[in-house]
Coordinates of C-alpha atoms in Angstrom, one line a residue:
M1 CA 7.2 3.1 -5.8
L2 CA 5.5 -0.2 -5.1
M3 CA 2.4 0.9 -3.2
Q4 CA -1.3 0.6 -3.2
N5 CA -3.3 3.8 -3.4
K6 CA -5.3 3.4 -0.2
N7 CA -5.3 5.1 3.1
V8 CA -2.8 3.9 5.6
P9 CA -4.6 2.9 8.8
S10 CA -3.3 4.4 12.0
L11 CA -1.0 2.1 13.9
I12 CA -1.0 3.7 17.3
N13 CA -2.7 5.6 20.1
R14 CA -0.1 8.3 20.5
R15 CA -0.9 9.0 24.1
S16 CA 0.0 5.4 25.0
G17 CA 3.4 5.4 23.3
D18 CA 5.9 5.2 26.1
T19 CA 9.3 3.4 26.4
K20 CA 7.6 0.2 27.4
D21 CA 6.2 -0.1 23.9
K22 CA 9.8 -0.6 22.6
K23 CA 10.0 -3.9 24.3
K24 CA 6.9 -5.4 22.9
S25 CA 7.7 -5.4 19.2
L26 CA 8.4 -8.8 17.7
L27 CA 9.5 -9.5 14.1
V28 CA 7.1 -11.8 12.3
G29 CA 7.5 -13.5 8.9
V30 CA 5.3 -12.1 6.2
S31 CA 4.7 -14.4 3.3
F32 CA 7.0 -17.2 2.4
N33 CA 7.2 -20.9 3.1
E34 CA 10.9 -21.5 3.0
S35 CA 13.5 -21.1 5.8
P36 CA 17.3 -20.7 5.4
S37 CA 19.2 -23.9 4.9
N38 CA 21.7 -25.3 7.3
R39 CA 20.0 -23.5 10.3
K40 CA 17.0 -24.2 12.4
P41 CA 14.6 -21.3 12.6
G42 CA 14.9 -19.6 16.0
D43 CA 18.4 -20.9 16.6
C44 CA 20.6 -18.0 17.6
S45 CA 22.5 -19.8 20.4
N46 CA 25.9 -19.2 18.8
H47 CA 25.4 -15.5 18.7
S48 CA 24.5 -14.8 22.3
D49 CA 27.9 -13.3 22.8
K50 CA 27.4 -10.7 20.0
I51 CA 23.9 -9.5 20.7
N52 CA 22.7 -7.5 23.7
V53 CA 19.2 -8.8 23.9
E54 CA 18.6 -6.9 27.1
S55 CA 18.6 -3.6 25.3
P56 CA 15.3 -1.9 26.0
I57 CA 15.3 -0.6 22.4
L58 CA 16.7 -3.5 20.4
D59 CA 15.5 -6.6 22.0
D60 CA 12.6 -6.8 19.6
L61 CA 14.8 -6.3 16.6
F62 CA 17.0 -9.3 17.3
N63 CA 14.1 -11.7 18.1
T64 CA 14.4 -14.5 15.6
P65 CA 11.2 -16.1 14.1
T66 CA 10.1 -19.2 15.9
L67 CA 9.3 -22.6 14.3
G68 CA 5.8 -21.3 13.7
S69 CA 7.0 -18.3 11.8
N70 CA 8.2 -17.9 8.2
F71 CA 11.3 -16.3 6.8
D72 CA 11.4 -14.1 3.7
Y73 CA 13.1 -16.5 1.3
P74 CA 14.1 -15.6 -2.2
N75 CA 12.8 -18.8 -3.9
S76 CA 9.2 -18.1 -3.0
P77 CA 6.7 -17.8 -4.5
V78 CA 8.2 -19.6 -7.4
T79 CA 9.0 -22.6 -5.2
P80 CA 8.5 -25.6 -5.3
V81 CA 8.4 -25.4 -9.1
T82 CA 11.8 -24.9 -10.6
P83 CA 11.4 -21.7 -12.5
Y84 CA 14.7 -20.6 -13.9
L85 CA 16.1 -20.9 -17.4
D86 CA 18.9 -23.3 -16.4
Q87 CA 16.4 -25.7 -14.8
V88 CA 13.9 -26.1 -17.6
P89 CA 14.7 -27.3 -21.1
F90 CA 14.5 -24.3 -23.3
S91 CA 15.8 -23.2 -26.6
K92 CA 17.4 -19.8 -26.6
S93 CA 15.5 -18.8 -29.7
P94 CA 14.4 -15.2 -30.2
H95 CA 10.9 -16.5 -30.9
I96 CA 9.6 -16.7 -27.3
Y97 CA 5.8 -16.8 -27.6
G98 CA 5.4 -19.4 -30.3
D99 CA 6.0 -19.7 -34.0
T100 CA 3.1 -17.6 -35.3
K101 CA 4.7 -14.3 -34.2
E102 CA 8.4 -13.5 -34.5
I103 CA 9.2 -11.5 -31.3
T104 CA 12.7 -10.6 -30.6
K105 CA 13.6 -10.5 -27.0
Y106 CA 16.1 -8.0 -25.6
P107 CA 19.5 -9.8 -25.3
L108 CA 20.9 -10.4 -21.8
N109 CA 24.4 -11.4 -22.7
D110 CA 25.0 -12.7 -19.1
D111 CA 24.7 -16.2 -17.8
K112 CA 23.4 -15.2 -14.4
L113 CA 20.7 -13.0 -15.9
E114 CA 19.7 -15.8 -18.3
S115 CA 19.4 -18.1 -15.2
F116 CA 17.2 -15.5 -13.5
V117 CA 14.5 -15.6 -16.2
L118 CA 11.1 -16.9 -15.5
I119 CA 10.0 -18.5 -18.8
P120 CA 6.5 -18.4 -20.2
E121 CA 6.5 -22.2 -20.6
V122 CA 6.3 -22.4 -16.8
F123 CA 5.0 -19.1 -15.6
D124 CA 2.4 -16.6 -16.7
I125 CA 2.0 -13.0 -15.6
K126 CA -1.2 -10.9 -15.7
L127 CA -0.9 -7.1 -15.1
V128 CA -3.6 -5.9 -12.6
E129 CA -3.1 -2.2 -11.9
R130 CA -0.5 0.5 -12.3
L131 CA 1.1 1.4 -9.0
G132 CA 3.5 4.1 -10.1
K133 CA 6.0 5.4 -12.6
G134 CA 9.6 6.4 -12.1
G135 CA 12.3 7.8 -14.4
N136 CA 13.1 4.4 -15.8
A137 CA 10.2 2.1 -15.4
Y138 CA 6.5 1.6 -14.8
V139 CA 5.5 -0.3 -11.7
Y140 CA 2.5 -2.6 -12.0
A141 CA 0.7 -4.9 -9.6
C142 CA 0.5 -8.3 -11.2
E143 CA -0.5 -11.9 -10.7
L144 CA 2.2 -14.6 -11.1
S145 CA 0.9 -18.0 -11.7
T146 CA 1.9 -21.4 -13.1
T147 CA 1.0 -21.6 -16.8
G148 CA -2.3 -23.4 -17.2
S149 CA -3.1 -23.4 -13.5
I150 CA -5.7 -21.2 -11.7
D151 CA -4.9 -22.5 -8.2
N152 CA -1.3 -21.3 -7.7
V153 CA -1.5 -17.5 -8.0
F154 CA 0.7 -15.0 -6.2
S155 CA 0.2 -11.2 -6.0
T156 CA 3.5 -9.6 -7.0
A157 CA 4.8 -6.4 -8.5
I158 CA 6.7 -5.9 -11.8
K159 CA 9.0 -3.1 -13.1
I160 CA 8.5 -2.6 -16.8
P161 CA 11.1 -0.4 -18.6
I162 CA 9.6 2.8 -20.1
N163 CA 11.4 2.2 -23.4
K164 CA 14.2 0.2 -24.9
S165 CA 16.9 2.6 -23.7
K166 CA 15.8 2.1 -20.1
V167 CA 16.2 -1.7 -20.1
K168 CA 19.8 -1.4 -19.0
Y169 CA 18.5 0.0 -15.6
I170 CA 16.3 -3.1 -15.2
L171 CA 19.2 -5.4 -15.9
Q172 CA 21.5 -3.4 -13.5
E173 CA 18.9 -3.8 -10.8
A174 CA 18.5 -7.5 -11.6
K175 CA 22.3 -8.1 -11.3
M176 CA 22.3 -6.4 -7.9
A177 CA 19.3 -8.4 -6.8
I178 CA 21.1 -11.6 -7.7
K179 CA 24.1 -10.6 -5.6
L180 CA 21.8 -9.8 -2.6
R181 CA 19.8 -13.1 -2.8
E182 CA 23.1 -15.1 -3.0
F183 CA 24.1 -13.5 0.3
Q184 CA 20.7 -13.9 1.9
N185 CA 21.3 -17.4 3.4
T186 CA 24.6 -16.2 4.9
W187 CA 22.7 -13.3 6.5
F188 CA 20.1 -15.5 8.1
Q189 CA 22.7 -17.9 9.5
T190 CA 25.0 -15.2 11.0
E191 CA 22.7 -12.3 12.0
C192 CA 19.4 -14.0 13.1
R193 CA 17.4 -11.1 11.6
F194 CA 15.2 -10.5 8.6
F195 CA 16.9 -9.5 5.4
P196 CA 16.6 -5.7 4.9
F197 CA 16.1 -5.8 1.1
I198 CA 13.0 -6.5 -1.0
D199 CA 12.8 -10.0 -2.5
C200 CA 13.2 -10.2 -6.3
Y201 CA 11.9 -13.4 -8.0
G202 CA 13.3 -13.1 -11.5
L203 CA 13.1 -11.5 -14.9
Y204 CA 10.1 -12.0 -17.1
Y205 CA 9.8 -11.0 -20.8
I206 CA 6.8 -8.9 -21.6
D207 CA 5.7 -8.0 -25.2
R208 CA 2.9 -5.9 -26.7
Q209 CA 0.3 -8.7 -26.0
K210 CA 0.6 -8.0 -22.3
F211 CA 1.6 -4.3 -22.3
D212 CA 0.7 -2.1 -25.2
M213 CA 3.4 0.5 -24.6
I214 CA 5.9 -1.9 -26.0
K215 CA 6.5 -1.8 -29.7
P216 CA 5.3 -4.7 -31.9
R217 CA 7.7 -7.7 -32.2
E218 CA 9.7 -6.6 -29.2
A219 CA 9.9 -8.1 -25.7
F220 CA 11.6 -6.5 -22.8
P221 CA 12.9 -8.2 -19.6
C222 CA 10.9 -6.9 -16.6
L223 CA 11.8 -7.4 -12.9
V224 CA 9.3 -9.4 -10.8
M225 CA 9.4 -8.7 -7.1
K226 CA 7.5 -9.0 -3.9
R227 CA 4.5 -6.6 -3.7
M228 CA 4.7 -4.2 -0.7
T229 CA 1.9 -2.2 0.8
Y230 CA 3.1 1.4 1.5
S231 CA 6.1 3.5 0.8
L232 CA 7.7 5.1 3.9
T233 CA 6.9 8.5 2.3
E234 CA 3.2 7.8 2.3
F235 CA 3.3 6.2 5.8
V236 CA 5.2 9.2 7.4
S237 CA 2.8 11.7 5.7
T238 CA -0.3 9.9 7.1
Q239 CA 1.1 9.4 10.6
S240 CA 2.3 13.0 10.8
K241 CA -1.4 14.1 10.9
E242 CA -2.0 12.2 14.1
A243 CA 1.3 12.7 16.0
E244 CA 1.5 14.8 19.1
A245 CA 3.8 17.9 19.0
D246 CA 6.7 16.3 20.9
K247 CA 6.4 12.7 19.5
T248 CA 8.2 11.2 16.5
K249 CA 6.0 11.2 13.5
I250 CA 6.1 7.4 13.3
H251 CA 5.7 5.4 16.5
L252 CA 9.0 5.5 18.4
T253 CA 9.3 1.7 18.3
L254 CA 8.9 1.7 14.6
W255 CA 11.5 4.5 14.3
W256 CA 14.1 2.2 16.1
K257 CA 13.1 -0.7 13.9
L258 CA 13.6 1.4 10.8
C259 CA 16.9 2.5 12.1
Q260 CA 18.0 -1.1 12.6
T261 CA 16.8 -2.0 9.1
L262 CA 18.8 0.8 7.5
L263 CA 21.9 -0.2 9.6
D264 CA 21.5 -3.8 8.4
A265 CA 21.2 -2.7 4.8
L266 CA 24.3 -0.6 5.0
K267 CA 26.2 -3.5 6.6
V268 CA 25.1 -5.9 3.8
L269 CA 26.1 -3.4 1.1
K270 CA 29.5 -2.8 2.7
T271 CA 30.1 -6.5 3.0
L272 CA 29.4 -7.0 -0.7
G273 CA 31.4 -4.0 -1.8
L274 CA 28.3 -2.2 -3.1
V275 CA 26.9 1.3 -2.7
H276 CA 23.1 1.9 -3.1
C277 CA 23.5 5.5 -4.3
D278 CA 19.8 6.3 -4.0
L279 CA 18.6 5.7 -0.4
K280 CA 15.6 7.9 0.3
T281 CA 12.1 7.6 1.9
D282 CA 10.6 6.6 -1.5
N283 CA 12.9 3.6 -1.6
V284 CA 11.9 2.2 1.7
M285 CA 8.7 0.1 1.7
I286 CA 6.5 -1.3 4.4
T287 CA 4.8 -4.7 4.6
E288 CA 1.1 -5.1 5.0
Y289 CA -0.3 -5.8 8.5
N290 CA -3.6 -6.7 10.1
S291 CA -5.2 -3.5 11.5
T292 CA -7.7 -5.6 13.5
L293 CA -5.0 -6.8 15.9
P294 CA -4.1 -5.0 19.1
I295 CA -1.7 -2.1 18.7
E296 CA 1.4 -3.9 19.9
S297 CA 0.7 -6.8 17.5
Q298 CA 0.3 -4.4 14.6
I299 CA 3.6 -2.7 15.3
S300 CA 5.4 -6.1 15.6
Q301 CA 4.1 -7.1 12.1
V302 CA 5.5 -4.1 10.3
L303 CA 8.7 -4.8 8.4
F304 CA 10.7 -2.3 6.4
K305 CA 12.4 -3.2 3.1
V306 CA 14.9 -1.2 1.0
I307 CA 14.1 -1.3 -2.7
D308 CA 15.4 0.0 -6.1
F309 CA 18.9 -1.1 -7.0
S310 CA 18.9 0.6 -10.4
S311 CA 21.6 3.0 -9.2
T312 CA 23.5 0.5 -7.1
N313 CA 27.1 -0.1 -8.1
E314 CA 30.2 -2.0 -7.1
I315 CA 32.7 0.3 -5.3
Q316 CA 35.5 -1.1 -7.4
G317 CA 35.3 -0.1 -11.0
M318 CA 32.8 2.8 -10.5
V319 CA 33.9 5.7 -12.7
K320 CA 31.0 8.3 -12.2
C321 CA 28.1 9.1 -10.0
P322 CA 24.9 7.4 -11.0
D323 CA 21.5 9.1 -10.8
M324 CA 20.7 10.3 -7.3
T325 CA 18.1 12.4 -5.5
L326 CA 19.4 15.9 -4.5
Q327 CA 17.8 16.2 -1.1
F328 CA 19.2 12.8 0.0
T329 CA 22.7 13.3 -1.5
A330 CA 25.8 13.6 0.8
P331 CA 27.4 17.0 0.6
E332 CA 30.8 15.7 -0.6
L333 CA 29.2 14.3 -3.7
L334 CA 28.2 17.8 -4.8
D335 CA 31.8 19.1 -5.0
F336 CA 32.0 18.5 -8.7
S337 CA 35.6 19.9 -9.0
K338 CA 36.9 16.8 -7.2
H339 CA 34.9 14.3 -9.3
P340 CA 33.7 12.5 -6.1
L341 CA 32.2 9.0 -6.2
P342 CA 29.7 7.4 -3.8
T343 CA 31.0 5.5 -0.8
P344 CA 29.5 3.5 2.1
N345 CA 29.8 6.8 4.1
S346 CA 27.6 8.7 1.6
D347 CA 25.0 5.9 1.8
S348 CA 25.1 6.2 5.5
F349 CA 24.4 10.0 5.3
S350 CA 21.4 9.3 3.1
A351 CA 20.1 6.8 5.6
G352 CA 20.4 9.4 8.3
L353 CA 18.2 11.8 6.2
I354 CA 15.6 9.0 5.9
L355 CA 15.6 8.7 9.7
L356 CA 15.4 12.4 10.1
E357 CA 12.2 12.6 7.9
A358 CA 10.7 9.6 9.8
A359 CA 11.2 11.5 13.1
T360 CA 10.1 15.0 12.1
G361 CA 7.8 14.4 9.2
S362 CA 9.7 17.0 7.2
K363 CA 11.7 16.5 4.0
P364 CA 15.4 17.3 4.5
Y365 CA 16.2 21.0 4.0
S366 CA 12.5 21.8 3.7
A367 CA 13.0 25.1 5.6
A368 CA 15.5 26.2 2.9
G369 CA 12.8 26.2 0.2
Y370 CA 12.8 24.4 -3.1
D371 CA 14.8 26.6 -5.4
H372 CA 17.2 24.1 -7.0
F373 CA 20.4 26.3 -7.1
Y374 CA 19.9 27.6 -3.6
L375 CA 19.1 24.1 -2.3
L376 CA 22.3 22.9 -4.0
S377 CA 24.4 25.5 -2.1
V378 CA 22.7 24.7 1.2
I379 CA 23.3 20.9 0.9
K380 CA 27.0 21.5 0.0
E381 CA 27.5 23.2 3.4
G382 CA 26.7 19.9 5.2
K383 CA 24.7 21.5 8.0
V384 CA 21.3 19.8 7.6
M385 CA 20.6 19.8 11.3
E386 CA 20.9 23.6 11.3
W387 CA 18.0 23.8 8.8
L388 CA 15.5 22.2 11.1
S389 CA 12.3 24.2 12.0
P390 CA 11.5 24.9 15.6
E391 CA 8.8 22.2 15.4
D392 CA 11.3 19.7 14.2
M393 CA 13.7 20.6 17.0
C394 CA 11.0 20.3 19.6
I395 CA 10.5 16.6 18.5
L396 CA 14.3 15.9 18.7
N397 CA 14.8 17.6 22.0
A398 CA 12.0 15.6 23.5
N399 CA 13.7 12.4 22.2
P400 CA 17.4 12.8 23.1
D401 CA 18.4 9.2 22.1
V402 CA 16.9 9.8 18.6
K403 CA 18.6 13.1 18.3
R404 CA 22.0 11.7 19.3
V405 CA 21.7 8.9 16.7
L406 CA 20.8 11.4 14.0
E407 CA 23.9 13.5 14.9
M408 CA 26.0 10.4 14.6
F409 CA 24.7 9.8 11.1
L410 CA 24.6 13.4 9.9
I411 CA 27.2 15.5 11.8
D412 CA 29.8 13.1 13.2
R413 CA 29.5 10.8 10.1
L414 CA 30.5 7.8 12.2
P415 CA 30.8 4.3 10.6
V416 CA 27.8 1.9 10.8
E417 CA 29.6 -0.3 13.4
S418 CA 30.0 2.6 15.8
I419 CA 26.4 3.7 15.5
S420 CA 25.2 0.1 16.0
S421 CA 27.4 -0.3 19.1
F422 CA 26.0 2.9 20.6
I423 CA 22.4 1.8 20.0
Q424 CA 23.0 -1.5 21.8
T425 CA 24.0 0.4 24.9
L426 CA 20.7 2.3 25.2

């Protein structure tokens, strides 16, 4: 998880959250200075026939940044300096930090990965603080700067493999990140919305000099990415303490914005022939915002980003299920006798569970307890909506549009296109 350990400020006054708030949310750029090529920012004129901007729920989600706004753009913050291996003269020697120490870097054996490397002759990274630890990697806050310069410093995050055997997951994630960034310009030009995935800037080799958990004379490729502020898990937990009994745990406008972000992510993955395989609340992050602004402005600044592509795979060629999280796994993937494989439909089910937790504040199947074997049998039944507590049902019954969308994800198992079409009619 890429998060800071600090309290999440309250976004809203719950008693003021009515349907008018839905119309006031505006997407705002967050950190970068580049805009997509071949398209003027704010120009969506050729898409007016596709987007129902009069929708009381979605008009804010389709609002394109103006000329005064910024896009998330994959080349920042390493722009304007050309950072990649194929753009800087560099010998592919295993001795990467000078001749005095022979450090063998982990081989990439892939031209695209080689071109994704940020080299120490141009860039320097300083680890700042540990943000978290997953099954495959540590996550640290770090400062990315131009070597020898103190003026051009960016706050980023970096995933460092726990050991040599976990490097393959970092490289898998880097490959998927490259595919996504190659598609990013197309997305901006055709959809006029912000990209739903976190920006990854490149691979950077780290050795024992920078991180003492690495063995001497070894250097591992680590993934440098945009630093986010909160995970959705932390955000929902904090907001749940302040929500009224019949209100969604995150502000209703934010719930619809999260819904659109997940639909966009599913659409991109399907277009590229990919499945994420590990969609869950821990893998959705939230951008930082200015808590001193009015409530409506705070809400408009919040952007959600899907992270963690270490389990992401191409649909074609997949031979087994990657690592997944049980409570967010589609029921059909637990029928081991049929050797099932993840599909866009199983990703969609996981997205529905994320939205369910954001609405109710409860983990999926929490009413069933946490015994692993019993939970496994409950999930296989495919009746997650029947395991909601009375308090959870109170929230959904008070928000019928939210309830219907959740049913489309979790009961009807409708395709993304059908759910998107329904939401535009609200």
